[in-house]
Structure formats: structure tokens, C-alpha cells
Amino acid sequence: MEDIDAIALLQDPVRRRLYEFVAAQGREVGRGEAAEAAGVARTLAAFHLDKLVDAGLLEAGSRRLTGRSGPGAGRPAKVYRRSAAERDVSLPARDYRTAAGLLAEAAETAGLDMELQDAARRRGRALRGQGAPFDDLDQLADVLAGRGYEPVLDDDGAVLRMRNCPFHTVAEQFPPLVCGMNLALLEGLVEGSRVRVRMDPRPGWCCVAAAPSKNNEH
């Protein structure tokens, strides 16, 4: 299915609510849970969820939702998670991904890591503009959410992690270069704040995490 056709499926309000709920969980979601979140019947949710799978926007699997195994545990249920595939539409057609990859390759070959990080810190400061420094992780999360990072606080609220890396495709090709750029960008964004950022790579997550500054160090 063409990207534009797949994205067009999200025009349906029920389908969009279901997609956004599943995508926001960062885990597998059952039909019943998705239906309840979207405020629709389970059968209707199943129909729309399977449409999203057919379009490549979601992936489907199966597992027992009871947490039990063996006789009496019940049949495995169908579960859904956001697809790892990327979809984008540009009218007229543009190919910024190839340009980004070529620029990253040239920067890595020329050893321009530090120059790229300096530019990223300047951009981070510019993104904050005249806004006040961040006093807590919630304020930072609001800004990062607007830039596609999908920030999530740990259960204890002490660390802010990001489910999505906006630079994922290029980062997969040039991890040290792009992850270093990403860290520098966020360092510039939080400069002078009561929060700090650090490298903390984990599978399936952005390589950078944020936490409160220790002893009010800015």
C-alpha cells in the first residue's frame, strides 16, 4: 500500500483513536483494551485494528493476556503494536532522507563530529529561544513531545526517556555521529536548566535520557 493511502486511513476518527492509543502504549495491546480506550465495541475495534495492520501502520501478534500458561489458561489473544516501518508523504515529492544520509556520511568521513555537535548545541539553544530554563522534567517533556520524541517518565518519575528518535533512519546508519548530535541538540535545549541529559541507549528507545540536575547543577 502506498504511504499516502496508508496515512489516509487515519482520517476515520475511530481508526485514528485506536492507532494513537496503541502507538502511545509502547507495548502490545489487546483488542478489548483498545476498544475501551477508543469508546467503541470490541468487534468494531477489531475491524479497524486489522485494517491498520493491513496498511502496515500496526503489527499484530498473539499471546495470552491472562498471564497464565498451561491447561485452563485460555487461547492466545490477538495483540497489536505500532509498526516499525516509517510512512511519510511529501507533495511534491522530496527526498530529505537521502540528503541527510549523504551529509552524515560526509561528516563522518571528514571527522566533523565536534563541529556537528557544536552546531547542534546552537540549534538546541535556538529552539528554546527566549523561553525560561526548564524547572522539571514535565516542562521538558512538553517540548520534546512537540518535536516527536514521545517522552515517557519512568514509574518513579526520576528519568525521562523517549520512545521515538526523530533521526532514527540516519541514526541506524551512523550511530555515533547522529546520537552525538542528538545529545548535543538536547544539551543546548536544556542549558541552564534544572534538568540534564545523558546518553543512555536502550533497544527500541531514543539514545538520550533526561533527569533532574544533581545539587542544582546547571
Coordinates of N, CA and C in Angstrom, one line a residue:
M1 N 0.8 -1.2 0.0 CA 0.0 0.0 0.0 C 0.9 1.2 0.0
E2 N 0.5 2.2 -0.8 CA 1.3 3.5 -0.9 C 1.2 4.2 0.4
D3 N 2.2 5.0 0.8 CA 2.2 5.7 2.0 C 1.0 6.6 2.1
I4 N 0.6 7.3 1.1 CA -0.5 8.3 1.1 C -1.8 7.5 1.4
D5 N -1.9 6.3 0.9 CA -3.1 5.5 1.1 C -3.2 5.1 2.6
A6 N -2.0 4.6 3.1 CA -2.0 4.2 4.5 C -2.3 5.3 5.4
I7 N -1.7 6.5 5.2 CA -2.0 7.6 6.1 C -3.4 8.1 6.0
A8 N -4.0 8.0 4.8 CA -5.4 8.4 4.6 C -6.4 7.6 5.4
L9 N -6.0 6.3 5.8 CA -6.9 5.5 6.7 C -7.1 6.2 8.0
L10 N -6.2 7.0 8.4 CA -6.3 7.7 9.8 C -7.3 8.8 9.8
Q11 N -7.9 9.1 8.6 CA -8.9 10.1 8.6 C -10.2 9.7 9.3
D12 N -10.4 8.4 9.4 CA -11.5 7.9 10.1 C -11.2 8.1 11.6
P13 N -12.1 8.8 12.3 CA -11.8 9.2 13.7 C -11.7 8.0 14.7
V14 N -12.4 7.0 14.5 CA -12.3 5.8 15.4 C -10.9 5.1 15.1
R15 N -10.6 5.0 13.8 CA -9.3 4.3 13.4 C -8.2 5.1 14.0
R16 N -8.3 6.5 13.9 CA -7.2 7.3 14.4 C -7.0 7.2 15.9
R17 N -8.2 7.1 16.7 CA -8.1 7.0 18.1 C -7.4 5.6 18.5
L18 N -7.8 4.6 17.8 CA -7.2 3.3 18.0 C -5.7 3.3 17.8
Y19 N -5.3 3.9 16.6 CA -3.9 3.9 16.3 C -3.1 4.7 17.3
E20 N -3.6 5.9 17.7 CA -2.9 6.7 18.6 C -2.8 6.1 20.0
F21 N -3.8 5.3 20.4 CA -3.8 4.7 21.7 C -2.7 3.6 21.7
V22 N -2.7 2.7 20.6 CA -1.8 1.6 20.5 C -0.3 2.2 20.5
A23 N -0.2 3.2 19.6 CA 1.2 3.8 19.5 C 1.7 4.4 20.8
A24 N 0.8 4.9 21.6 CA 1.2 5.6 22.8 C 1.6 4.7 23.9
Q25 N 1.2 3.4 23.8 CA 1.5 2.5 24.9 C 2.9 1.9 25.0
G26 N 3.5 1.8 23.8 CA 4.9 1.3 23.8 C 5.0 -0.2 24.2
R27 N 3.9 -0.9 24.0 CA 3.8 -2.3 24.3 C 2.6 -2.9 23.5
E28 N 2.5 -4.2 23.6 CA 1.4 -4.9 22.9 C 0.0 -4.6 23.6
V29 N -1.0 -4.4 22.8 CA -2.3 -4.0 23.3 C -3.3 -5.0 22.7
G30 N -4.2 -5.5 23.6 CA -5.3 -6.4 23.2 C -6.5 -5.6 22.6
R31 N -7.3 -6.3 21.9 CA -8.5 -5.7 21.3 C -9.4 -5.1 22.4
G32 N -9.6 -5.8 23.4 CA -10.5 -5.2 24.5 C -10.0 -3.9 25.1
E33 N -8.8 -3.9 25.4 CA -8.2 -2.7 25.9 C -8.3 -1.5 25.0
A34 N -8.0 -1.8 23.7 CA -8.0 -0.7 22.7 C -9.5 -0.2 22.5
A35 N -10.4 -1.2 22.5 CA -11.8 -0.8 22.3 C -12.3 0.1 23.4
E36 N -11.9 -0.3 24.6 CA -12.3 0.5 25.8 C -11.7 1.9 25.7
A37 N -10.5 2.0 25.3 CA -9.8 3.3 25.2 C -10.4 4.2 24.2
A38 N -10.9 3.6 23.1 CA -11.5 4.4 21.9 C -13.0 4.6 22.1
G39 N -13.6 3.9 23.1 CA -15.0 4.1 23.3 C -15.9 3.4 22.3
V40 N -15.4 2.2 21.8 CA -16.2 1.5 20.7 C -16.3 0.1 21.1
A41 N -17.2 -0.6 20.5 CA -17.4 -2.1 20.7 C -16.2 -2.8 20.3
R42 N -15.9 -4.0 20.9 CA -14.7 -4.8 20.6 C -14.7 -5.2 19.2
T43 N -15.9 -5.6 18.6 CA -15.9 -6.1 17.2 C -15.5 -5.0 16.3
L44 N -16.0 -3.8 16.6 CA -15.7 -2.6 15.7 C -14.2 -2.3 15.8
A45 N -13.7 -2.4 17.0 CA -12.2 -2.1 17.2 C -11.4 -3.1 16.5
A46 N -11.8 -4.4 16.5 CA -11.1 -5.5 15.8 C -11.0 -5.2 14.3
F47 N -12.1 -4.8 13.8 CA -12.2 -4.5 12.3 C -11.2 -3.4 12.0
H48 N -11.2 -2.3 12.7 CA -10.3 -1.2 12.4 C -8.9 -1.5 12.7
L49 N -8.6 -2.2 13.8 CA -7.2 -2.6 14.1 C -6.6 -3.5 13.0
D50 N -7.4 -4.4 12.5 CA -6.9 -5.2 11.4 C -6.7 -4.5 10.1
K51 N -7.5 -3.4 9.9 CA -7.3 -2.6 8.7 C -6.0 -1.8 8.8
L52 N -5.7 -1.4 10.0 CA -4.4 -0.7 10.3 C -3.2 -1.7 10.1
V53 N -3.4 -2.9 10.5 CA -2.3 -3.9 10.2 C -2.1 -4.1 8.7
D54 N -3.3 -4.3 8.0 CA -3.2 -4.4 6.5 C -2.4 -3.3 5.9
A55 N -2.6 -2.1 6.4 CA -1.9 -0.9 5.9 C -0.5 -0.8 6.3
G56 N 0.0 -1.6 7.2 CA 1.4 -1.5 7.7 C 1.6 -0.5 8.8
L57 N 0.5 0.0 9.3 CA 0.6 1.0 10.4 C 0.8 0.4 11.8
L58 N 0.2 -0.8 11.9 CA 0.3 -1.6 13.1 C 0.8 -3.0 12.8
E59 N 1.4 -3.7 13.8 CA 1.8 -5.1 13.6 C 0.9 -5.9 14.6
A60 N 0.6 -7.1 14.2 CA -0.2 -8.0 15.0 C 0.6 -9.2 15.5
G61 N 0.2 -9.7 16.6 CA 0.8 -10.9 17.2 C -0.3 -11.6 18.0
S62 N 0.1 -12.6 18.8 CA -0.8 -13.3 19.7 C -0.1 -13.7 21.0
R63 N -0.8 -13.6 22.1 CA -0.3 -14.0 23.4 C -1.4 -14.1 24.3
R64 N -1.2 -14.9 25.4 CA -2.2 -15.0 26.4 C -2.2 -13.7 27.3
L65 N -3.4 -13.1 27.4 CA -3.4 -11.9 28.2 C -3.7 -12.1 29.7
T66 N -3.9 -13.4 30.1 CA -4.2 -13.7 31.5 C -2.9 -13.8 32.3
G67 N -1.8 -14.0 31.6 CA -0.5 -14.1 32.4 C -0.3 -15.6 32.8
R68 N -1.2 -16.5 32.5 CA -1.1 -17.9 32.9 C -0.7 -18.7 31.7
S69 N -0.3 -19.9 31.9 CA 0.0 -20.8 30.9 C -0.4 -22.2 31.3
G70 N -0.5 -23.1 30.3 CA -0.9 -24.5 30.5 C -2.4 -24.6 30.4
P71 N -2.9 -25.8 30.8 CA -4.4 -26.0 30.7 C -5.2 -25.0 31.5
G72 N -6.3 -24.5 30.9 CA -7.1 -23.6 31.6 C -6.7 -22.1 31.4
A73 N -5.6 -21.9 30.7 CA -5.1 -20.5 30.6 C -5.8 -19.8 29.5
G74 N -6.6 -20.5 28.7 CA -7.3 -19.8 27.6 C -6.5 -19.7 26.3
R75 N -7.2 -19.4 25.2 CA -6.5 -19.3 23.9 C -5.7 -18.0 23.9
P76 N -4.6 -18.0 23.1 CA -3.9 -16.7 22.9 C -4.8 -15.7 22.2
A77 N -4.7 -14.4 22.6 CA -5.5 -13.4 22.1 C -4.6 -12.6 21.1
K78 N -5.3 -11.9 20.1 CA -4.6 -11.1 19.1 C -4.2 -9.8 19.8
V79 N -3.0 -9.4 19.6 CA -2.5 -8.2 20.2 C -1.8 -7.3 19.1
Y80 N -1.7 -6.0 19.4 CA -1.2 -5.1 18.4 C -0.2 -4.2 19.0
R81 N 0.7 -3.7 18.1 CA 1.8 -2.8 18.5 C 2.0 -1.9 17.3
R82 N 2.6 -0.7 17.5 CA 2.9 0.1 16.4 C 4.0 -0.5 15.5
S83 N 3.8 -0.4 14.2 CA 4.8 -0.9 13.2 C 6.1 -0.1 13.3
A84 N 7.2 -0.8 13.0 CA 8.5 -0.2 13.0 C 8.7 0.5 11.6
A85 N 7.9 0.2 10.6 CA 8.0 0.8 9.3 C 7.6 2.3 9.4
E86 N 8.3 3.1 8.6 CA 8.1 4.5 8.5 C 7.2 4.9 7.3
R87 N 6.3 5.8 7.5 CA 5.4 6.3 6.4 C 5.5 7.8 6.4
D88 N 5.7 8.3 5.2 CA 5.7 9.8 5.1 C 5.2 10.2 3.7
V89 N 4.7 11.4 3.6 CA 4.1 11.9 2.4 C 4.6 13.3 2.2
S90 N 5.1 13.6 1.0 CA 5.6 14.9 0.6 C 5.0 15.3 -0.8
L91 N 4.3 16.4 -0.8 CA 3.8 16.8 -2.1 C 4.2 18.3 -2.4
P92 N 5.0 18.5 -3.4 CA 5.5 17.5 -4.4 C 6.6 16.6 -3.7
A93 N 7.0 15.5 -4.4 CA 7.9 14.6 -3.8 C 9.2 15.2 -3.4
R94 N 9.7 14.9 -2.2 CA 11.0 15.3 -1.7 C 11.8 14.1 -1.2
D95 N 13.1 14.2 -1.1 CA 13.9 13.1 -0.6 C 14.9 13.6 0.4
Y96 N 14.4 14.1 1.5 CA 15.3 14.6 2.5 C 16.1 13.5 3.2
R97 N 15.6 12.3 3.2 CA 16.3 11.2 3.9 C 17.6 10.9 3.2
T98 N 17.6 10.9 1.9 CA 18.8 10.6 1.2 C 19.8 11.7 1.4
A99 N 19.4 13.0 1.4 CA 20.3 14.1 1.6 C 20.9 14.0 3.0
A100 N 20.0 13.7 4.0 CA 20.5 13.6 5.4 C 21.6 12.5 5.5
G101 N 21.3 11.4 4.8 CA 22.3 10.3 4.8 C 23.6 10.6 4.2
L102 N 23.6 11.4 3.1 CA 24.8 11.8 2.4 C 25.6 12.8 3.2
L103 N 24.9 13.7 3.9 CA 25.5 14.7 4.7 C 26.2 14.0 5.9
A104 N 25.5 13.0 6.5 CA 26.0 12.3 7.7 C 27.3 11.5 7.2
E105 N 27.2 10.9 6.1 CA 28.4 10.1 5.6 C 29.6 11.0 5.4
A106 N 29.3 12.2 4.8 CA 30.4 13.2 4.5 C 31.0 13.7 5.9
A107 N 30.1 14.0 6.8 CA 30.6 14.5 8.1 C 31.4 13.4 8.9
E108 N 31.0 12.1 8.8 CA 31.7 11.1 9.5 C 33.0 10.8 8.8
T109 N 33.0 10.8 7.5 CA 34.3 10.6 6.7 C 35.3 11.7 7.0
A110 N 34.8 12.9 7.1 CA 35.7 14.1 7.4 C 36.0 14.3 8.8
G111 N 35.5 13.4 9.7 CA 35.7 13.6 11.1 C 35.2 14.9 11.7
L112 N 34.0 15.2 11.3 CA 33.4 16.5 11.8 C 32.4 16.3 12.9
D113 N 32.7 15.3 13.8 CA 31.8 15.1 14.9 C 31.6 16.3 15.8
M114 N 32.8 16.9 16.2 CA 32.7 18.0 17.1 C 32.0 19.2 16.5
E115 N 32.3 19.5 15.2 CA 31.7 20.6 14.5 C 30.2 20.4 14.5
L116 N 29.7 19.2 14.2 CA 28.3 18.9 14.1 C 27.7 19.1 15.5
Q117 N 28.4 18.6 16.5 CA 27.8 18.8 17.9 C 27.7 20.2 18.3
D118 N 28.7 21.0 17.9 CA 28.6 22.5 18.2 C 27.4 23.1 17.5
A119 N 27.2 22.7 16.3 CA 26.1 23.3 15.5 C 24.8 22.8 16.2
A120 N 24.7 21.6 16.6 CA 23.5 21.0 17.3 C 23.2 21.8 18.6
R121 N 24.2 22.1 19.4 CA 24.0 22.8 20.6 C 23.4 24.2 20.3
R122 N 24.0 24.8 19.3 CA 23.5 26.2 18.9 C 22.0 26.0 18.5
R123 N 21.7 25.0 17.8 CA 20.3 24.8 17.4 C 19.4 24.5 18.6
G124 N 19.9 23.8 19.5 CA 19.1 23.5 20.7 C 18.8 24.8 21.5
R125 N 19.8 25.6 21.6 CA 19.6 26.9 22.3 C 18.5 27.8 21.5
A126 N 18.6 27.7 20.2 CA 17.7 28.5 19.4 C 16.3 27.9 19.5
L127 N 16.2 26.6 19.6 CA 14.8 26.0 19.8 C 14.1 26.5 21.0
R128 N 14.9 26.7 22.1 CA 14.3 27.2 23.4 C 14.0 28.7 23.2
G129 N 14.8 29.4 22.4 CA 14.6 30.8 22.2 C 14.7 31.6 23.5
Q130 N 13.7 32.4 23.7 CA 13.7 33.3 24.9 C 12.9 32.6 26.0
G131 N 12.6 31.4 25.9 CA 11.9 30.7 26.9 C 12.7 30.5 28.2
A132 N 12.1 30.4 29.3 CA 12.8 30.2 30.6 C 13.4 28.8 30.6
P133 N 14.5 28.6 31.4 CA 15.1 27.3 31.5 C 14.0 26.3 32.2
F134 N 14.2 25.0 31.9 CA 13.3 24.1 32.5 C 13.5 23.8 33.9
D135 N 12.4 23.9 34.7 CA 12.5 23.6 36.1 C 12.3 22.2 36.5
D136 N 11.7 21.4 35.6 CA 11.4 20.0 35.9 C 11.3 19.2 34.6
L137 N 11.1 17.9 34.8 CA 11.1 17.0 33.6 C 9.7 17.2 32.9
D138 N 8.7 17.5 33.6 CA 7.4 17.7 32.9 C 7.4 18.8 31.9
Q139 N 8.1 19.9 32.2 CA 8.2 21.0 31.3 C 9.0 20.6 30.1
L140 N 10.1 19.9 30.3 CA 10.9 19.4 29.2 C 10.1 18.4 28.3
A141 N 9.3 17.5 29.0 CA 8.5 16.5 28.2 C 7.6 17.2 27.3
D142 N 7.0 18.3 27.7 CA 6.0 19.0 26.8 C 6.7 19.5 25.5
V143 N 7.9 20.0 25.7 CA 8.6 20.5 24.5 C 9.1 19.3 23.6
L144 N 9.6 18.3 24.2 CA 10.0 17.1 23.4 C 8.9 16.4 22.7
A145 N 7.7 16.4 23.4 CA 6.6 15.8 22.7 C 6.2 16.5 21.4
G146 N 6.3 17.8 21.5 CA 6.0 18.6 20.3 C 7.1 18.4 19.2
R147 N 8.2 17.8 19.5 CA 9.2 17.6 18.5 C 9.3 16.1 18.1
G148 N 8.3 15.3 18.5 CA 8.2 13.9 18.1 C 9.0 12.9 18.9
Y149 N 9.5 13.3 20.0 CA 10.4 12.3 20.8 C 9.5 11.3 21.6
E150 N 8.2 11.6 21.8 CA 7.4 10.7 22.6 C 8.0 10.4 24.0
P151 N 8.1 11.5 24.8 CA 8.8 11.3 26.1 C 7.9 10.5 27.1
V152 N 8.5 9.7 27.9 CA 7.7 9.0 28.9 C 8.6 9.0 30.2
L153 N 7.9 9.3 31.3 CA 8.6 9.3 32.6 C 8.6 7.9 33.2
D154 N 9.7 7.5 33.8 CA 9.8 6.2 34.5 C 8.8 6.2 35.6
D155 N 8.5 5.0 36.1 CA 7.5 4.8 37.1 C 7.7 5.7 38.3
D156 N 9.0 5.9 38.7 CA 9.3 6.7 39.8 C 9.4 8.2 39.5
G157 N 9.2 8.5 38.2 CA 9.3 9.9 37.8 C 10.6 10.5 37.8
A158 N 11.7 9.7 37.9 CA 13.0 10.3 38.1 C 13.8 10.4 36.8
V159 N 13.4 9.7 35.7 CA 14.1 9.7 34.5 C 13.1 9.9 33.4
L160 N 13.4 10.7 32.4 CA 12.6 10.9 31.2 C 13.2 10.2 30.0
R161 N 12.5 9.3 29.5 CA 13.0 8.6 28.3 C 12.1 8.9 27.1
M162 N 12.7 8.6 25.9 CA 11.9 8.9 24.7 C 11.7 7.6 23.9
R163 N 10.4 7.3 23.6 CA 10.1 6.1 22.8 C 10.5 6.3 21.3
N164 N 10.6 7.5 20.8 CA 10.9 7.7 19.4 C 12.1 8.6 19.2
C165 N 12.9 8.2 18.3 CA 14.1 9.1 17.8 C 13.7 9.7 16.5
P166 N 13.6 11.0 16.5 CA 13.2 11.7 15.2 C 14.2 11.5 14.1
F167 N 15.4 11.0 14.5 CA 16.5 10.9 13.5 C 16.8 9.4 13.3
H168 N 15.8 8.5 13.5 CA 16.0 7.1 13.6 C 16.7 6.5 12.4
T169 N 16.2 6.8 11.2 CA 16.8 6.2 10.0 C 18.2 6.5 9.8
V170 N 18.6 7.8 10.0 CA 20.0 8.2 9.8 C 20.9 7.7 11.0
A171 N 20.2 7.6 12.2 CA 21.0 7.1 13.4 C 21.3 5.7 13.2
E172 N 20.5 4.9 12.5 CA 20.8 3.5 12.3 C 22.0 3.3 11.4
Q173 N 22.2 4.2 10.5 CA 23.3 4.2 9.6 C 24.6 4.7 10.2
F174 N 24.5 5.7 11.0 CA 25.7 6.4 11.6 C 25.4 6.7 13.1
P175 N 25.4 5.6 13.9 CA 25.0 5.8 15.3 C 25.9 6.7 16.1
P176 N 27.2 6.6 16.1 CA 28.0 7.6 16.9 C 27.8 9.0 16.5
L177 N 27.8 9.2 15.2 CA 27.7 10.6 14.7 C 26.3 11.2 15.1
V178 N 25.2 10.5 14.7 CA 23.9 11.1 14.9 C 23.5 11.1 16.4
C179 N 23.8 10.0 17.1 CA 23.5 10.0 18.5 C 24.2 11.2 19.3
G180 N 25.5 11.4 18.9 CA 26.2 12.5 19.5 C 25.6 13.8 19.1
M181 N 25.1 14.0 17.9 CA 24.4 15.2 17.5 C 23.1 15.4 18.3
N182 N 22.4 14.3 18.5 CA 21.1 14.3 19.2 C 21.4 14.8 20.7
L183 N 22.4 14.2 21.3 CA 22.7 14.6 22.7 C 23.1 16.0 22.8
A184 N 23.9 16.5 21.8 CA 24.3 17.9 21.8 C 23.1 18.8 21.6
L185 N 22.2 18.5 20.7 CA 21.0 19.2 20.5 C 20.2 19.4 21.8
L186 N 20.0 18.3 22.5 CA 19.2 18.4 23.7 C 20.0 19.1 24.9
E187 N 21.3 19.0 24.8 CA 22.1 19.7 25.8 C 21.9 21.2 25.6
G188 N 21.9 21.7 24.4 CA 21.7 23.1 24.1 C 20.3 23.5 24.5
L189 N 19.3 22.6 24.3 CA 17.9 22.9 24.7 C 17.8 23.1 26.2
V190 N 18.5 22.3 27.0 CA 18.3 22.3 28.5 C 19.4 23.2 29.2
E191 N 20.2 23.8 28.4 CA 21.3 24.6 29.0 C 20.8 25.6 30.0
G192 N 21.4 25.6 31.2 CA 21.0 26.5 32.3 C 19.7 26.0 33.1
S193 N 19.3 24.8 32.8 CA 18.0 24.3 33.4 C 18.4 23.5 34.6
R194 N 17.3 23.1 35.3 CA 17.4 22.2 36.4 C 17.3 20.7 36.0
V195 N 17.4 20.5 34.8 CA 17.5 19.1 34.3 C 18.7 18.9 33.4
R196 N 19.1 17.7 33.3 CA 20.3 17.4 32.4 C 20.0 16.2 31.5
V197 N 20.7 16.1 30.5 CA 20.5 14.9 29.5 C 21.8 14.1 29.5
R198 N 21.7 12.9 29.1 CA 22.8 12.0 29.1 C 22.6 10.9 28.1
M199 N 23.6 10.2 27.6 CA 23.5 9.1 26.8 C 23.0 7.9 27.6
D200 N 22.0 7.2 27.2 CA 21.5 6.0 27.9 C 20.8 5.1 26.9
P201 N 21.6 4.6 25.9 CA 20.9 3.8 24.8 C 20.3 2.5 25.3
R202 N 19.1 2.3 24.9 CA 18.3 1.0 25.2 C 17.6 0.6 23.9
P203 N 17.5 -0.7 23.6 CA 16.9 -1.2 22.4 C 15.4 -0.6 22.3
G204 N 15.1 -0.1 21.2 CA 13.8 0.4 20.9 C 13.5 1.8 21.5
W205 N 14.5 2.5 22.1 CA 14.3 3.8 22.7 C 15.3 4.8 22.1
C206 N 15.0 6.1 22.2 CA 16.0 7.1 21.8 C 17.2 6.9 22.7
C207 N 18.4 7.3 22.2 CA 19.6 7.0 22.9 C 19.9 8.0 24.1
V208 N 19.0 9.0 24.2 CA 19.2 10.1 25.2 C 18.1 10.0 26.2
A209 N 18.5 10.2 27.5 CA 17.5 10.3 28.6 C 17.8 11.6 29.4
A210 N 16.8 12.0 30.1 CA 16.9 13.2 30.9 C 16.6 12.9 32.4
A211 N 17.2 13.7 33.3 CA 16.9 13.5 34.7 C 17.2 14.9 35.4
P212 N 16.6 15.1 36.6 CA 16.9 16.3 37.3 C 18.4 16.5 37.6
S213 N 18.9 17.7 37.6 CA 20.3 18.0 37.9 C 20.5 17.7 39.3
K214 N 21.7 17.2 39.6 CA 22.1 16.9 41.0 C 22.6 18.2 41.6
N215 N 22.2 18.4 42.9 CA 22.7 19.5 43.7 C 22.5 20.8 42.9
N216 N 21.4 20.9 42.1 CA 21.0 22.1 41.4 C 22.1 22.6 40.4
E217 N 22.9 21.6 39.9 CA 24.0 22.0 39.0 C 23.3 22.2 37.6
H218 N 23.6 23.3 37.0 CA 23.0 23.6 35.7 C 24.1 23.4 34.6

